[in-house]
XYZ file of C-alpha atoms in Angstrom:
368
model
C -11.749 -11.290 28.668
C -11.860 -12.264 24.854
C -8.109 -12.006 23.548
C -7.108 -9.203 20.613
C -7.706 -10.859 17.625
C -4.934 -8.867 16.424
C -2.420 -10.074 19.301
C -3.425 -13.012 18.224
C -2.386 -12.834 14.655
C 0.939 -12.203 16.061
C 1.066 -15.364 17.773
C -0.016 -17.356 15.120
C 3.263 -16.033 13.095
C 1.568 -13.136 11.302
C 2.566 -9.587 12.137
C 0.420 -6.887 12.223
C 1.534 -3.609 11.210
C -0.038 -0.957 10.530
C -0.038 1.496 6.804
C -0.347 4.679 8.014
C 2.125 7.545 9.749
C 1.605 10.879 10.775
C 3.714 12.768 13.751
C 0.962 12.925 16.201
C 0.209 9.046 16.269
C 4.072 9.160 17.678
C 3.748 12.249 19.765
C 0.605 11.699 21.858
C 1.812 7.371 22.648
C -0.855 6.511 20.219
C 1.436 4.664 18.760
C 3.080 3.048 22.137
C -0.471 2.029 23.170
C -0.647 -0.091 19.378
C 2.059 -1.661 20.157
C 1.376 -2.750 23.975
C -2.082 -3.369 23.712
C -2.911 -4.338 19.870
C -0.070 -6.236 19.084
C 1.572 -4.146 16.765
C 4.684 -4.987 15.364
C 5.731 -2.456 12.589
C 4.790 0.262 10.252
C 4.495 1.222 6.374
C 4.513 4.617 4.890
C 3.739 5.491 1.133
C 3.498 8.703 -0.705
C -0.064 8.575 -0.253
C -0.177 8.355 3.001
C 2.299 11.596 3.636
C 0.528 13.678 1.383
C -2.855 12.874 3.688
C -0.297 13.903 6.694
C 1.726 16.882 5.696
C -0.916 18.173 3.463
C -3.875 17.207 5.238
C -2.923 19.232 8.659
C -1.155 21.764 10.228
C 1.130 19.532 12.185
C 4.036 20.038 9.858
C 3.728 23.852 9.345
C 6.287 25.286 11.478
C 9.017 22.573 10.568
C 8.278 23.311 6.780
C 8.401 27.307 7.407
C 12.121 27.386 9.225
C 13.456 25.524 5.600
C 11.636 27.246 3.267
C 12.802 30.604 5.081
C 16.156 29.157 4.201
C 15.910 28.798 0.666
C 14.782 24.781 0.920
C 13.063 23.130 -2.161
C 9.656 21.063 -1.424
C 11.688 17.958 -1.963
C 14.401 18.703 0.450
C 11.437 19.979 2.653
C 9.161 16.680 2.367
C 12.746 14.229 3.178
C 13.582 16.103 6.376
C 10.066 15.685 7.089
C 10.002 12.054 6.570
C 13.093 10.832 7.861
C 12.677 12.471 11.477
C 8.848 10.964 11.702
C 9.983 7.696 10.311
C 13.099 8.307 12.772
C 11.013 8.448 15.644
C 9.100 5.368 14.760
C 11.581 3.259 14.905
C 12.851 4.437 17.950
C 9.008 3.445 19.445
C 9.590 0.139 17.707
C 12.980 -0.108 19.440
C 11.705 -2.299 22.400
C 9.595 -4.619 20.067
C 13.149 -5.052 17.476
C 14.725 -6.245 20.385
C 12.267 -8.159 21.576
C 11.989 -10.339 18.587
C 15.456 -10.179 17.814
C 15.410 -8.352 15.152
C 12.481 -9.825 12.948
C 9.605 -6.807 13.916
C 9.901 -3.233 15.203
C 10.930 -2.070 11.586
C 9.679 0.901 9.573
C 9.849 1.633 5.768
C 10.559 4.685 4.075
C 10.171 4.361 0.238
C 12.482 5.955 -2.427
C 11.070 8.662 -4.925
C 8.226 6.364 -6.802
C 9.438 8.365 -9.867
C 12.531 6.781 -9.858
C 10.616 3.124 -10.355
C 12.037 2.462 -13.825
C 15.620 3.660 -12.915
C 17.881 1.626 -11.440
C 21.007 3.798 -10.570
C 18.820 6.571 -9.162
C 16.877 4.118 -7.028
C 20.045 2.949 -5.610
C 21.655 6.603 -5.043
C 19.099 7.419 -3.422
C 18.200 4.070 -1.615
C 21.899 4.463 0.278
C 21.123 7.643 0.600
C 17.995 7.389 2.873
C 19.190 4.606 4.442
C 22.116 6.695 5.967
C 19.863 9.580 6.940
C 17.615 7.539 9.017
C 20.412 5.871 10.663
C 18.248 3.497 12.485
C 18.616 -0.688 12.348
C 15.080 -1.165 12.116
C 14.845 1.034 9.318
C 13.230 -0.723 5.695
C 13.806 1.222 2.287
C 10.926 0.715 -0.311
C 12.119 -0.200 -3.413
C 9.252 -0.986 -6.183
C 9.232 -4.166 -7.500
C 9.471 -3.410 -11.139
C 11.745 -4.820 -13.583
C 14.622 -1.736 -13.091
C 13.955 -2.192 -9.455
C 15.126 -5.600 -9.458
C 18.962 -5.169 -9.865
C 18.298 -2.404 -7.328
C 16.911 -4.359 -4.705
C 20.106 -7.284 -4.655
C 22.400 -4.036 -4.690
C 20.932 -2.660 -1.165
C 20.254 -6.486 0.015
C 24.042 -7.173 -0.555
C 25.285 -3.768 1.069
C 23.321 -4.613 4.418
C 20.376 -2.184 3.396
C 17.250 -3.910 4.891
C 14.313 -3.482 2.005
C 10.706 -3.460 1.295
C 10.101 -4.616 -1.992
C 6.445 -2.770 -2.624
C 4.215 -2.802 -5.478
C 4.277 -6.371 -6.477
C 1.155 -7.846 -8.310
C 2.074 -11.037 -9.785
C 3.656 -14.531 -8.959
C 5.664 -13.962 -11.691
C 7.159 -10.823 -10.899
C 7.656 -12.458 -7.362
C 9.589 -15.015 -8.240
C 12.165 -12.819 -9.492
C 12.281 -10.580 -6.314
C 12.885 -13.935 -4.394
C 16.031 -14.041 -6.834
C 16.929 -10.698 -6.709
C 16.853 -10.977 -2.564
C 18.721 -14.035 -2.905
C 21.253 -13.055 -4.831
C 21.985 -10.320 -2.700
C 22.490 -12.357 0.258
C 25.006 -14.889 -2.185
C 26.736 -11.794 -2.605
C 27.302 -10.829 1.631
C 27.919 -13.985 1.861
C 30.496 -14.444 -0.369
C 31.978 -10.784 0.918
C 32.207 -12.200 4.381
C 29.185 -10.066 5.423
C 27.177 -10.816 8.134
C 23.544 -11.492 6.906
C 21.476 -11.587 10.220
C 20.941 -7.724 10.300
C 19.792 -7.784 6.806
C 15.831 -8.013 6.951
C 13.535 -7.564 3.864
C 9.421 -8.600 2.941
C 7.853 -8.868 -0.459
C 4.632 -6.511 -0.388
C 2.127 -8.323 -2.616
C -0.904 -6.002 -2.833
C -4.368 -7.910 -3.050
C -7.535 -6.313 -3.105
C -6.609 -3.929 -6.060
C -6.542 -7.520 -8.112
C -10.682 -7.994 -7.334
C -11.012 -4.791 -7.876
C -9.933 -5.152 -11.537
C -11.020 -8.563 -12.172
C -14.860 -8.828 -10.345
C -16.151 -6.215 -13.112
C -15.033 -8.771 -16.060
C -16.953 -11.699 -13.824
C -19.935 -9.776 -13.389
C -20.326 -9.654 -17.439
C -19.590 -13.152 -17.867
C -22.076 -13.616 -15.174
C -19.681 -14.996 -12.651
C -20.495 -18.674 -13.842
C -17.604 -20.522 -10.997
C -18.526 -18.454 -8.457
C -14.830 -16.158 -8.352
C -16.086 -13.308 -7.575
C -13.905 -12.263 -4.486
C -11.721 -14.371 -4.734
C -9.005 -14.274 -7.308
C -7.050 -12.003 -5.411
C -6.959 -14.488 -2.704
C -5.792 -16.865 -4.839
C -3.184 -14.742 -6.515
C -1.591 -13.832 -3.152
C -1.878 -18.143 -2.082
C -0.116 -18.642 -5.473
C 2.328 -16.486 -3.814
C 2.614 -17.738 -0.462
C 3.032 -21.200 -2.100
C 6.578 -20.030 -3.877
C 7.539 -18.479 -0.726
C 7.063 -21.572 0.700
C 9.143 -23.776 -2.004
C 11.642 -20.963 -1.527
C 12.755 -21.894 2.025
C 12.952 -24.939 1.200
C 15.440 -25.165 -1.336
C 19.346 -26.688 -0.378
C 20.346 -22.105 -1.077
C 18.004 -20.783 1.084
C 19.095 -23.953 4.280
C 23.235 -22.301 3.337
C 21.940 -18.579 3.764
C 19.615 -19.492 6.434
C 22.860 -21.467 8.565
C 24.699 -18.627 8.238
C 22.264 -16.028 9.549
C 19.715 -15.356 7.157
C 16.293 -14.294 7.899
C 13.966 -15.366 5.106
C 12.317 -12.121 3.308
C 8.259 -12.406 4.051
C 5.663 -12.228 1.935
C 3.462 -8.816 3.037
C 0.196 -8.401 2.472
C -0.992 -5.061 1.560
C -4.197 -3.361 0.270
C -6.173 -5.789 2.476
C -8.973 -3.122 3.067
C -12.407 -4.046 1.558
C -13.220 -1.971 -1.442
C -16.285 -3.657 -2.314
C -19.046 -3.111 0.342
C -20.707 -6.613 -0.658
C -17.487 -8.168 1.166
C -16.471 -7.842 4.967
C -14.212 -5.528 6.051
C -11.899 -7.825 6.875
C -12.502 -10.157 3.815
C -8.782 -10.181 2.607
C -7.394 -10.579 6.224
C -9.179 -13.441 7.316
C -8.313 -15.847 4.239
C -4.756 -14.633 4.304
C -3.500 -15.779 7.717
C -0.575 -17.678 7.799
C 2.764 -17.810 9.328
C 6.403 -16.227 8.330
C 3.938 -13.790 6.750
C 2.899 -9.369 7.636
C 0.007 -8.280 7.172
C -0.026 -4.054 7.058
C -3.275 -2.908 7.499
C -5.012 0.841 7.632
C -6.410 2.634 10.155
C -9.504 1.710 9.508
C -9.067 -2.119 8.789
C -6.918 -2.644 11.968
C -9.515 -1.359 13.836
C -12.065 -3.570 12.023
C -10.303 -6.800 12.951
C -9.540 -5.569 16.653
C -13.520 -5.586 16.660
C -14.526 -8.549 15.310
C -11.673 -10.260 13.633
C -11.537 -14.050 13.808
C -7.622 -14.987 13.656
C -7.042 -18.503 12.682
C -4.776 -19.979 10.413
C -6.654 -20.598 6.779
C -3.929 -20.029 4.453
C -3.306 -23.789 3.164
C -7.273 -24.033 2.511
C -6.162 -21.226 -0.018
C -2.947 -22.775 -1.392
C -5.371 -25.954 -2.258
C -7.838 -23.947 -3.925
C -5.843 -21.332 -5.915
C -4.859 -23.456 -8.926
C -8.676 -24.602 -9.809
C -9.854 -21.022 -9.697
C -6.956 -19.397 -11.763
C -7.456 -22.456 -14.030
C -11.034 -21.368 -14.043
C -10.197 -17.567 -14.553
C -8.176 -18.230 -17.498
C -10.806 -20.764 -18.839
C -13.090 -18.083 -19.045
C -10.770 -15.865 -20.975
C -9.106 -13.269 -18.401
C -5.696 -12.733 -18.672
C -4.358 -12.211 -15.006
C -1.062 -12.137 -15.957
C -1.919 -8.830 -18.080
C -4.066 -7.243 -15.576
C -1.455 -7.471 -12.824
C 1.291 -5.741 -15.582
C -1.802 -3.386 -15.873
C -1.984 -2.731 -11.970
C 2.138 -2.686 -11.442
C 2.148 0.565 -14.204
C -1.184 2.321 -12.477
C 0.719 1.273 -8.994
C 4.033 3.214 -9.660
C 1.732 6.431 -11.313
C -0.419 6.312 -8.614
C 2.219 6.793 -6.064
C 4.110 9.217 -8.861
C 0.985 11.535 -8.827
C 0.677 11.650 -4.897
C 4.166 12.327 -4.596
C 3.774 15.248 -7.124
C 0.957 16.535 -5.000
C 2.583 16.347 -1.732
C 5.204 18.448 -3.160
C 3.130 20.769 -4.765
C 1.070 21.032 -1.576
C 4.380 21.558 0.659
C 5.535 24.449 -2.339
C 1.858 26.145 -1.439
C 2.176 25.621 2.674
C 5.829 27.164 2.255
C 4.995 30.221 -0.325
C 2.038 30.559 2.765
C 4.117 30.174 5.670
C 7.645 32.520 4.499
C 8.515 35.071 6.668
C 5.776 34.926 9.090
């Protein structure tokens, strides 16, 4: 039998999880059967992807009728919902948190994307989430934007485990690296144990082609970078993470129980049909790393994905083509500013929806 290229990621030292929650995918042991037979080893949730669940289906309709009966806003509504499906994720996870001791099994629930640029609210409600769901193998989302930093070494340092999304740039990375760290200086210094304490970087990729091939194509593409600047980017990336663990801090915080926070890879699915569909997982295997992949792209690489480690090949290459890139004139460090703002309203707008589409289901559903 040929193995699961996706079990196989896992034992190369990259963990698959998988972007994408909806009740029924815990209700029927969809989710049970990912984990036994595919490998999987966590899961991500967004405001996109609960709009497509609570709004998309009827799965949700009696449990946002009994609230709204009550007098319940659509916010109020949408967290209740959330918190018991991310709940009883992370109690399917359970097994696989033990099982690696604490390093998988864990789900992320992220904070109000319209609280991005504010720093107290992000933490309020950070704490507050975190106590809700009540579960070790919980993560919080926290964006990575500049208010988010001081945000994310606040929850790091009061034992809230984090998922520092929407990150774009090296730049921007290397101060959530700091922000993490400093957060774990601080438990440490409190006499707080750092081992439960788990957080990953999500550094998105494909978006970055997605801006960047359309300038190529009118230059005419002359180095051949086409598809591959985001690659890059994200190596760039993996190459600080790297330098990062091996720094004189990170061996103190690591002796006394620190687990180092891995670089994620999200937005891996193919949005240009001229590339595979699994164009961004292949080049971005590597160890200490997660890789959260949709539906559709898990599915992909269970089919035909080719798991080997390539991610050094990458580190090698990445400084001659952003060289290149910036030889021909593209700024990458303002296109990745460019994608964090369009990130945060993005998720801002499908948030918006999803609670304009729970207000609609409610008015619908009242008194029946």
């Amino acid at each position: 039998m040929t193995p699961n290229p996706l079990v196989r990621l896992g034992e190369l030292g990259q963990s698959p999880w998988y972007d994408y929650i909806t009740r029924d995918l815990v209700t029927s042991g969809e989710l049970a059967r990912l984990i036994t037979e595919d490998g999987l080893r966590g899961m991500t949730s967004n405001p996109s992807i609960f709009e497509k669940a609570v709004a998309g289906s009827r799965l949700y309709d009696a449990d946002i009728r009994q609230p709204a009966d009550r007098g319940r806003g659509a916010q109020e509504i949408f967290e209740a919902l959330a918190v018991a499906d991310v709940q009883a994720a992370c109690d399917v996870f359970g097994p696989v948190y033990e099982s690696t001791g604490g390093s998988d099994g864990l789900v992320s629930l992220e904070v109000s994307p319209t609280l991005a640029n504010d720093t107290a609210a992000s933490i309020h409600e950070a704490e507050r989430l975190w106590r809700s769901l009540d579960r070790p193998n919980a993560m919080i989302k926290i964006p990575g934007t500049a208010a988010g930093l001081p945000a994310i070494t606040h929850c790091i340092a009061a034992g809230i485990s984090v998922n520092v999304t929407l990150l774009f740039s090296v730049e921007r990375y290397a101060e959530v690296i700091e922000a993490f760290l400093n957060g774990l200086d601080r438990r440490l210094e409190a006499g707080l144990p750092l081992r439960p304490v788990n957080s990953v970087a999500s550094f998105f990729v494909s978006r970055v082609d997605a801006k960047v091939d359309p300038l190529l194509d009118r230059l005419g593409d002359p180095n051949g970078l086409r598809g591959r600047i985001a690659i890059a980017n994200a190596c760039a990336a993996y190459r600080l993470f790297e330098w990062s663990i091996g720094t004189p801090r990170w061996d103190r915080l690591a002796k006394a129980g620190a687990r180092p926070q891995r670089p994620l890879w999200a937005s891996t699915s193919t949005k240009d049909p001229r590339y595979t569909d699994v164009h961004y997982v292949e080049a971005l295997v590597a160890p200490r790393t997660v890789n959260t992949l949709p539906p559709e792209t898990f599915t992909a690489y269970r089919d035909h994905g080719r798991p080997a480690v390539r991610i050094q090949e990458g580190v090698a290459a990445a400084p001659g083509q952003l060289k290149a890139l910036a030889d021909l004139g593209i700024d990458l460090a303002a296109i990745t500013w460019e994608l964090e703002v369009e990130g945060v309203a993005k998720f801002a707008a499908s948030y918006a929806s999803l609670l304009a589409g729970i207000e609609v289901k409610a008015g619908a559903l009242v008194g029946r």
